[in-house]
Amino acid sequence: MKYDKEKRHGVTNFGFVTNLRTFVQEVNELLNTDEREYRAHELNAVVDDFTENGKVIYKNKFGKITTSENALYAIFELGKKDKLGESIIAYYQRPRIEKNWTGIHFTTTKELEKEIKDNLMFRLGDIQFQNWQDGLQFLEDLKTKCIPEKWDYKSHQSGLPHPILKAYIENTFEKLKAENDGVKILRSDDGKYIVFNSGLLDKFFHEIFIIVHIVKEGDDLYYRDPYILSSLTDLGKIGFNVDSKRIVKQDDLPEPATFFTNINEVIFHPDIDIDRNYDKFTHIIEERRERFPMEDRDRDTTELARKLDNSINYAIAIAKRNYKLVVPMYRPQEKKIQLLMPIYLSGSFTKSPDFALVLDLEHGIYTPETILPLDAAYQNARLITKPDELWLNPDDI
């Protein structure tokens, strides 16, 4: 069967949907009780209608209306109200104009304007800097203090320096906030500062801790202007005490994030079957075709499926002889451990793999969820540990 781009439609046609399993629930939770709930096909129809009839509203990074080529936000007006009576919109965004759209997000125009304003600041996920220079300097200082490591890709271009380090701090902080309701984040007595364990070591093998300001604006709290803890006395100066009786000591400092508790979560077991079911292969081959090498993108779906099948078999054969081949990663969006299997469509192992196959272990069987380009795979894998350089190496990406 020849691949047909026209088969794709709706929310996945416009861009990569990071919340494919939950987006219908997310918009319905916003709806005013007087509004009828959406179904997936209705949202798909909205996106198709807007896209085909030129009704998408495109805005640049400053929130000004622009062309699709120069936009960072693509907005769809749903025509329904939220619980406060505000009109709900759906939108996609992208970090730079040459990147692909990702979504699908739901909010109101007022809230999106607020987000656009926040995005003009330099951000490390939820952590904001008042200006870009401070953010860039923070990353540089952190890189300088760490045990030497590659935080940049050799070939993959990034709009910012040290993209691996940036992603590492962003996702580590998100994990710490979610882990046991943030129990590993230490808060000052007056609530104006927090300190967390970065999980990184400095050149003297000492743990690196990061202090963040807490700023309250109305009912909202913001994480602002982080800096690296240089001395325990710094904490006493800004209000960190234990039981209001003594200053914080080394043993009081928080532990790093925990990504797994059982070693079997991060080891690939070649004897466990991989469920190569129709729906998963359809998703990977038809909806992620742009992640395949250029020379394979126009191949028949069945031909690509055979190549993918063979590549999985090659990887399993090697994994039986080298347990380091398949590496663990942490998926922040779903807060779980997954595995990354290198896929060599050509069957040649003398160069970098074409992409990584993401495997979930569910009910005693591996399920292929999607494929990731090598830069995204490395960033997710680096959260757990620095990967072995067998195939996932920044110098080759």
Short mmCIF file of C-alpha atoms in Angstrom, two decimals:
data_model
loop_
_atom_site.label_atom_id
_atom_site.label_comp_id
_atom_site.label_asym_id
_atom_site.label_seq_id
_atom_site.Cartn_x
_atom_site.Cartn_y
_atom_site.Cartn_z
CA MET A 1 0.00 0.00 0.00
CA LYS A 2 1.47 3.33 -1.06
CA TYR A 3 1.75 5.92 1.71
CA ASP A 4 -0.90 8.62 1.39
CA LYS A 5 -0.39 11.85 3.30
CA GLU A 6 -4.08 12.70 2.85
CA LYS A 7 -5.01 9.98 5.35
CA ARG A 8 -3.80 12.13 8.21
CA HIS A 9 -6.33 14.60 9.52
CA GLY A 10 -7.42 16.68 12.46
CA VAL A 11 -5.30 17.45 15.48
CA THR A 12 -2.42 15.17 14.44
CA ASN A 13 -2.35 16.55 10.90
CA PHE A 14 -1.60 20.08 12.03
CA GLY A 15 1.23 19.14 14.37
CA PHE A 16 2.64 16.68 16.87
CA VAL A 17 0.12 16.12 19.67
CA THR A 18 1.93 15.54 22.96
CA ASN A 19 -1.30 14.78 24.85
CA LEU A 20 -2.99 12.49 22.34
CA ARG A 21 -4.56 10.32 25.04
CA THR A 22 -5.91 13.15 27.17
CA PHE A 23 -6.64 16.19 24.96
CA VAL A 24 -10.41 15.52 24.74
CA GLN A 25 -10.66 15.21 28.51
CA GLU A 26 -8.59 18.37 28.98
CA VAL A 27 -10.87 20.59 26.89
CA ASN A 28 -14.04 19.10 28.40
CA GLU A 29 -12.80 19.88 31.90
CA LEU A 30 -12.65 23.56 30.93
CA LEU A 31 -16.17 23.74 29.53
CA ASN A 32 -19.01 25.64 31.16
CA THR A 33 -21.62 23.17 32.39
CA ASP A 34 -24.06 24.57 29.81
CA GLU A 35 -21.80 23.50 26.95
CA ARG A 36 -22.03 20.06 25.36
CA GLU A 37 -18.83 18.04 25.73
CA TYR A 38 -16.56 17.45 22.78
CA ARG A 39 -15.72 14.15 21.18
CA ALA A 40 -12.43 13.51 19.44
CA HIS A 41 -13.88 13.57 15.93
CA GLU A 42 -15.45 16.99 16.59
CA LEU A 43 -12.11 18.50 17.57
CA ASN A 44 -10.52 16.89 14.53
CA ALA A 45 -13.21 18.49 12.36
CA VAL A 46 -12.56 21.93 13.91
CA VAL A 47 -8.83 21.75 13.17
CA ASP A 48 -9.46 20.50 9.62
CA ASP A 49 -12.00 23.26 8.95
CA PHE A 50 -9.72 26.01 10.21
CA THR A 51 -6.70 24.64 8.36
CA GLU A 52 -8.43 24.07 5.03
CA ASN A 53 -10.33 27.36 5.05
CA GLY A 54 -7.58 29.68 6.23
CA LYS A 55 -9.19 30.50 9.57
CA VAL A 56 -6.18 29.74 11.78
CA ILE A 57 -4.96 32.84 13.66
CA TYR A 58 -1.16 33.03 13.60
CA LYS A 59 0.80 35.12 16.11
CA ASN A 60 4.49 35.84 16.57
CA LYS A 61 6.45 35.65 19.82
CA PHE A 62 5.14 39.09 20.85
CA GLY A 63 1.50 38.06 20.36
CA LYS A 64 1.07 40.07 17.16
CA ILE A 65 -0.85 38.61 14.21
CA THR A 66 1.47 37.43 11.43
CA THR A 67 1.77 34.88 8.63
CA SER A 68 2.00 31.15 9.20
CA GLU A 69 5.66 31.20 8.09
CA ASN A 70 6.61 33.70 10.82
CA ALA A 71 4.37 32.49 13.63
CA LEU A 72 5.14 30.74 16.90
CA TYR A 73 1.47 30.32 17.87
CA ALA A 74 -1.38 28.87 15.79
CA ILE A 75 -4.81 29.53 17.33
CA PHE A 76 -8.20 27.91 16.75
CA GLU A 77 -11.30 29.60 18.22
CA LEU A 78 -13.64 26.87 19.50
CA GLY A 79 -16.67 29.10 20.10
CA LYS A 80 -17.39 27.63 23.54
CA LYS A 81 -17.14 29.12 27.03
CA ASP A 82 -15.22 28.03 30.10
CA LYS A 83 -16.60 27.99 33.64
CA LEU A 84 -15.91 31.73 34.01
CA GLY A 85 -17.67 32.58 30.76
CA GLU A 86 -14.44 33.19 28.80
CA SER A 87 -14.14 31.91 25.21
CA ILE A 88 -11.98 28.78 24.91
CA ILE A 89 -9.29 28.53 22.26
CA ALA A 90 -7.08 25.67 21.11
CA TYR A 91 -3.52 26.36 20.05
CA TYR A 92 -0.24 24.87 18.89
CA GLN A 93 3.17 26.41 19.35
CA ARG A 94 6.77 25.95 18.28
CA PRO A 95 10.06 27.22 19.73
CA ARG A 96 11.32 28.59 16.40
CA ILE A 97 9.75 29.18 13.00
CA GLU A 98 11.76 26.40 11.35
CA LYS A 99 10.47 23.84 13.87
CA ASN A 100 7.27 21.77 13.66
CA TRP A 101 4.06 22.62 15.52
CA THR A 102 3.31 20.85 18.80
CA GLY A 103 0.10 20.85 20.84
CA ILE A 104 -2.75 20.67 21.39
CA HIS A 105 -3.34 23.13 24.23
CA PHE A 106 -6.60 24.65 25.49
CA THR A 107 -7.00 27.94 27.30
CA THR A 108 -8.58 31.39 26.92
CA THR A 109 -7.30 34.36 24.95
CA LYS A 110 -6.53 36.19 28.19
CA GLU A 111 -4.49 33.30 29.57
CA LEU A 112 -2.64 32.83 26.29
CA GLU A 113 -1.68 36.51 26.24
CA LYS A 114 -0.30 36.04 29.74
CA GLU A 115 1.65 32.95 28.63
CA ILE A 116 3.07 34.80 25.61
CA LYS A 117 4.29 37.55 27.93
CA ASP A 118 5.88 34.97 30.24
CA ASN A 119 7.52 33.23 27.27
CA LEU A 120 9.39 36.41 26.38
CA MET A 121 11.45 35.74 29.49
CA PHE A 122 14.24 33.18 29.39
CA ARG A 123 12.77 29.98 30.81
CA LEU A 124 13.96 26.71 32.22
CA GLY A 125 10.56 25.06 32.15
CA ASP A 126 8.62 26.67 35.01
CA ILE A 127 11.64 28.67 36.14
CA GLN A 128 11.90 32.18 34.69
CA PHE A 129 14.68 34.75 34.40
CA GLN A 130 14.05 38.47 34.24
CA ASN A 131 16.28 38.71 31.18
CA TRP A 132 17.90 36.37 28.68
CA GLN A 133 21.46 37.23 29.59
CA ASP A 134 20.93 36.05 33.17
CA GLY A 135 19.47 32.77 31.91
CA LEU A 136 22.33 32.12 29.53
CA GLN A 137 24.86 32.99 32.24
CA PHE A 138 23.20 30.58 34.66
CA LEU A 139 23.56 27.70 32.20
CA GLU A 140 27.17 28.66 31.54
CA ASP A 141 27.98 28.79 35.26
CA LEU A 142 26.32 25.42 35.82
CA LYS A 143 28.24 23.84 32.94
CA THR A 144 31.51 25.25 34.29
CA LYS A 145 30.94 23.85 37.79
CA CYS A 146 29.81 20.38 36.68
CA ILE A 147 32.02 17.38 36.11
CA PRO A 148 33.01 17.84 32.44
CA GLU A 149 30.34 16.45 30.15
CA LYS A 150 28.93 17.06 26.66
CA TRP A 151 25.91 19.35 26.99
CA ASP A 152 25.76 20.28 23.29
CA TYR A 153 25.25 18.27 20.12
CA LYS A 154 27.97 18.22 17.50
CA SER A 155 25.70 18.49 14.44
CA HIS A 156 22.18 19.16 15.67
CA GLN A 157 21.64 22.91 15.67
CA SER A 158 20.03 24.54 18.72
CA GLY A 159 18.93 28.13 19.20
CA LEU A 160 20.44 28.11 22.69
CA PRO A 161 23.76 26.97 24.16
CA HIS A 162 23.86 23.73 26.15
CA PRO A 163 20.40 22.42 25.16
CA ILE A 164 20.98 19.07 26.92
CA LEU A 165 21.74 20.81 30.22
CA LYS A 166 18.72 23.09 29.82
CA ALA A 167 16.38 20.13 29.26
CA TYR A 168 18.00 18.26 32.16
CA ILE A 169 17.30 21.05 34.69
CA GLU A 170 13.78 21.65 33.36
CA ASN A 171 12.71 18.04 33.66
CA THR A 172 14.56 17.35 36.92
CA PHE A 173 12.69 20.24 38.55
CA GLU A 174 9.37 18.97 37.17
CA LYS A 175 10.11 15.50 38.58
CA LEU A 176 10.97 16.94 42.00
CA LYS A 177 7.73 18.94 42.09
CA ALA A 178 5.72 15.81 41.31
CA GLU A 179 7.61 13.41 43.58
CA ASN A 180 5.61 12.97 46.80
CA ASP A 181 4.08 16.45 46.43
CA GLY A 182 7.48 18.13 46.31
CA VAL A 183 8.80 16.71 49.56
CA LYS A 184 12.39 16.90 48.24
CA ILE A 185 12.17 20.65 47.64
CA LEU A 186 13.32 22.61 50.70
CA ARG A 187 11.43 25.83 51.42
CA SER A 188 12.58 28.85 53.42
CA ASP A 189 10.67 29.82 56.58
CA ASP A 190 9.14 32.85 54.92
CA GLY A 191 8.26 30.99 51.72
CA LYS A 192 10.30 33.34 49.53
CA TYR A 193 12.91 30.79 48.40
CA ILE A 194 13.27 27.12 47.60
CA VAL A 195 16.36 24.97 47.16
CA PHE A 196 16.57 21.70 45.24
CA ASN A 197 19.17 19.09 44.41
CA SER A 198 20.12 19.27 40.73
CA GLY A 199 21.36 15.68 40.70
CA LEU A 200 24.64 16.95 39.27
CA LEU A 201 28.11 16.84 40.84
CA ASP A 202 30.73 19.57 40.71
CA LYS A 203 34.38 18.98 39.88
CA PHE A 204 35.08 18.08 43.52
CA PHE A 205 32.25 15.49 43.50
CA HIS A 206 30.05 17.68 45.70
CA GLU A 207 26.33 17.83 44.99
CA ILE A 208 25.09 20.96 43.22
CA PHE A 209 22.05 22.67 44.76
CA ILE A 210 20.00 25.41 43.14
CA ILE A 211 18.22 28.25 44.95
CA VAL A 212 15.11 29.76 43.34
CA HIS A 213 13.14 32.89 44.27
CA ILE A 214 9.38 32.52 44.80
CA VAL A 215 7.47 35.55 43.53
CA LYS A 216 3.78 36.06 44.23
CA GLU A 217 1.72 38.10 41.78
CA GLY A 218 -1.93 38.14 42.79
CA ASP A 219 -2.98 34.53 43.30
CA ASP A 220 -0.15 33.19 41.18
CA LEU A 221 3.28 31.96 42.29
CA TYR A 222 6.30 32.12 40.00
CA TYR A 223 9.76 30.55 40.15
CA ARG A 224 12.29 33.22 39.26
CA ASP A 225 16.02 33.93 38.91
CA PRO A 226 17.72 30.74 40.17
CA TYR A 227 21.34 30.64 41.21
CA ILE A 228 23.77 27.97 42.38
CA LEU A 229 24.24 27.47 46.11
CA SER A 230 27.87 28.27 46.89
CA SER A 231 27.88 27.92 50.69
CA LEU A 232 25.59 26.72 53.48
CA THR A 233 25.81 30.17 55.00
CA ASP A 234 23.93 31.48 51.95
CA LEU A 235 20.84 29.64 53.16
CA GLY A 236 20.91 31.19 56.61
CA LYS A 237 21.10 34.66 55.08
CA ILE A 238 17.85 34.20 53.15
CA GLY A 239 15.76 32.56 55.83
CA PHE A 240 16.43 28.83 55.69
CA ASN A 241 16.24 27.39 59.20
CA VAL A 242 15.27 24.06 60.67
CA ASP A 243 12.41 24.27 63.19
CA SER A 244 13.22 27.99 63.46
CA LYS A 245 16.04 27.06 65.84
CA ARG A 246 19.18 26.43 63.82
CA ILE A 247 20.59 26.97 60.38
CA VAL A 248 20.47 24.32 57.69
CA LYS A 249 23.27 21.76 57.80
CA GLN A 250 24.57 19.48 55.08
CA ASP A 251 22.36 16.60 56.21
CA ASP A 252 19.27 18.82 55.91
CA LEU A 253 19.77 19.47 52.21
CA PRO A 254 17.33 17.68 49.87
CA GLU A 255 17.97 14.43 48.03
CA PRO A 256 18.05 14.22 44.21
CA ALA A 257 15.05 13.05 42.22
CA THR A 258 14.33 9.32 42.13
CA PHE A 259 13.47 8.04 38.66
CA PHE A 260 13.25 4.32 39.41
CA THR A 261 13.20 1.99 42.40
CA ASN A 262 13.67 -1.41 40.72
CA ILE A 263 16.67 -2.13 38.51
CA ASN A 264 14.46 -4.22 36.21
CA GLU A 265 12.69 -1.01 35.17
CA VAL A 266 15.81 0.21 33.38
CA ILE A 267 17.11 -3.04 31.87
CA PHE A 268 15.87 -4.50 28.59
CA HIS A 269 14.96 -8.18 28.74
CA PRO A 270 15.38 -9.73 25.25
CA ASP A 271 13.23 -12.73 26.20
CA ILE A 272 10.14 -10.53 26.62
CA ASP A 273 8.03 -10.22 23.46
CA ILE A 274 7.56 -6.92 21.63
CA ASP A 275 3.93 -6.45 20.65
CA ARG A 276 4.14 -5.29 17.04
CA ASN A 277 0.46 -4.58 16.75
CA TYR A 278 -1.29 -2.89 13.84
CA ASP A 279 -2.23 0.35 15.64
CA LYS A 280 1.28 1.00 16.97
CA PHE A 281 2.92 0.33 13.61
CA THR A 282 0.33 2.57 11.93
CA HIS A 283 1.15 5.39 14.34
CA ILE A 284 4.91 5.00 13.90
CA ILE A 285 4.96 4.58 10.12
CA GLU A 286 2.13 6.88 9.03
CA GLU A 287 2.06 9.55 11.74
CA ARG A 288 5.79 9.78 12.44
CA ARG A 289 7.00 9.33 8.88
CA GLU A 290 8.85 12.65 8.97
CA ARG A 291 11.23 11.08 11.51
CA PHE A 292 12.35 8.42 9.02
CA PRO A 293 15.39 9.07 6.78
CA MET A 294 14.58 11.06 3.65
CA GLU A 295 15.24 8.07 1.40
CA ASP A 296 12.57 6.02 3.22
CA ARG A 297 9.73 8.53 3.56
CA ASP A 298 8.06 7.76 0.24
CA ARG A 299 8.25 3.98 0.56
CA ASP A 300 5.12 1.86 0.78
CA THR A 301 3.74 1.46 4.29
CA THR A 302 4.13 -2.33 4.11
CA GLU A 303 7.73 -2.01 2.91
CA LEU A 304 8.58 0.32 5.80
CA ALA A 305 6.88 -2.06 8.21
CA ARG A 306 9.10 -4.91 7.00
CA LYS A 307 12.21 -2.76 7.40
CA LEU A 308 11.15 -1.75 10.91
CA ASP A 309 10.39 -5.37 11.81
CA ASN A 310 13.81 -6.50 10.61
CA SER A 311 15.53 -3.64 12.45
CA ILE A 312 13.84 -4.62 15.71
CA ASN A 313 15.05 -8.19 15.21
CA TYR A 314 18.61 -6.94 14.59
CA ALA A 315 18.49 -4.89 17.81
CA ILE A 316 17.17 -7.81 19.87
CA ALA A 317 19.98 -10.03 18.58
CA ILE A 318 22.61 -7.47 19.62
CA ALA A 319 20.90 -6.77 22.96
CA LYS A 320 21.22 -10.45 23.85
CA ARG A 321 24.97 -9.96 23.61
CA ASN A 322 25.23 -6.43 24.99
CA TYR A 323 22.82 -5.38 27.74
CA LYS A 324 23.87 -1.73 27.30
CA LEU A 325 22.39 -1.45 23.80
CA VAL A 326 18.83 -0.58 24.91
CA VAL A 327 18.92 2.36 27.30
CA PRO A 328 16.34 3.66 29.78
CA MET A 329 14.76 7.07 29.57
CA TYR A 330 12.32 9.06 31.66
CA ARG A 331 9.29 10.43 29.80
CA PRO A 332 8.31 13.64 31.63
CA GLN A 333 4.91 13.95 29.95
CA GLU A 334 3.74 10.62 31.38
CA LYS A 335 6.05 10.50 34.40
CA LYS A 336 7.33 7.00 33.70
CA ILE A 337 10.35 4.95 32.67
CA GLN A 338 10.57 3.76 29.07
CA LEU A 339 13.30 2.11 27.02
CA LEU A 340 15.08 3.32 23.89
CA MET A 341 16.03 0.78 21.24
CA PRO A 342 18.30 1.96 18.39
CA ILE A 343 16.82 1.31 14.94
CA TYR A 344 19.15 0.80 11.98
CA LEU A 345 16.86 0.56 8.95
CA SER A 346 19.73 -0.19 6.58
CA GLY A 347 21.04 -3.01 8.75
CA SER A 348 24.42 -1.30 8.93
CA PHE A 349 25.82 -0.58 12.39
CA THR A 350 28.81 1.44 11.24
CA LYS A 351 26.98 4.76 11.63
CA SER A 352 24.44 6.28 13.99
CA PRO A 353 20.97 4.70 14.11
CA ASP A 354 18.15 6.36 12.18
CA PHE A 355 16.08 6.94 15.32
CA ALA A 356 15.16 5.34 18.65
CA LEU A 357 12.12 3.13 19.19
CA VAL A 358 10.37 3.87 22.49
CA LEU A 359 9.26 0.75 24.39
CA ASP A 360 6.80 0.51 27.26
CA LEU A 361 6.65 -2.55 29.53
CA GLU A 362 2.96 -3.20 30.14
CA HIS A 363 1.41 -6.40 31.50
CA GLY A 364 4.59 -8.37 30.92
CA ILE A 365 5.11 -7.36 27.28
CA TYR A 366 6.95 -4.54 25.49
CA THR A 367 4.79 -2.15 23.49
CA PRO A 368 6.37 0.12 20.86
CA GLU A 369 4.90 3.56 21.57
CA THR A 370 6.60 5.89 19.10
CA ILE A 371 9.97 6.82 17.62
CA LEU A 372 12.22 9.69 18.66
CA PRO A 373 15.00 11.56 16.88
CA LEU A 374 18.35 11.01 18.57
CA ASP A 375 18.56 14.46 20.21
CA ALA A 376 15.20 14.02 21.95
CA ALA A 377 16.16 10.47 22.92
CA TYR A 378 19.42 11.64 24.48
CA GLN A 379 17.76 14.42 26.47
CA ASN A 380 15.20 12.02 27.94
CA ALA A 381 17.86 9.38 28.66
CA ARG A 382 20.21 11.87 30.34
CA LEU A 383 17.67 12.49 33.10
CA ILE A 384 18.38 9.04 34.51
CA THR A 385 22.09 8.79 33.77
CA LYS A 386 24.69 9.70 31.18
CA PRO A 387 24.13 7.06 28.47
CA ASP A 388 26.87 4.73 27.35
CA GLU A 389 28.35 6.10 24.12
CA LEU A 390 27.72 2.94 22.12
CA TRP A 391 25.11 4.71 19.93
CA LEU A 392 23.60 7.60 21.92
CA ASN A 393 26.48 10.07 21.87
CA PRO A 394 26.17 13.89 21.56
CA ASP A 395 29.31 13.91 19.40
CA ASP A 396 27.44 11.89 16.77
CA ILE A 397 24.11 13.73 16.97
#
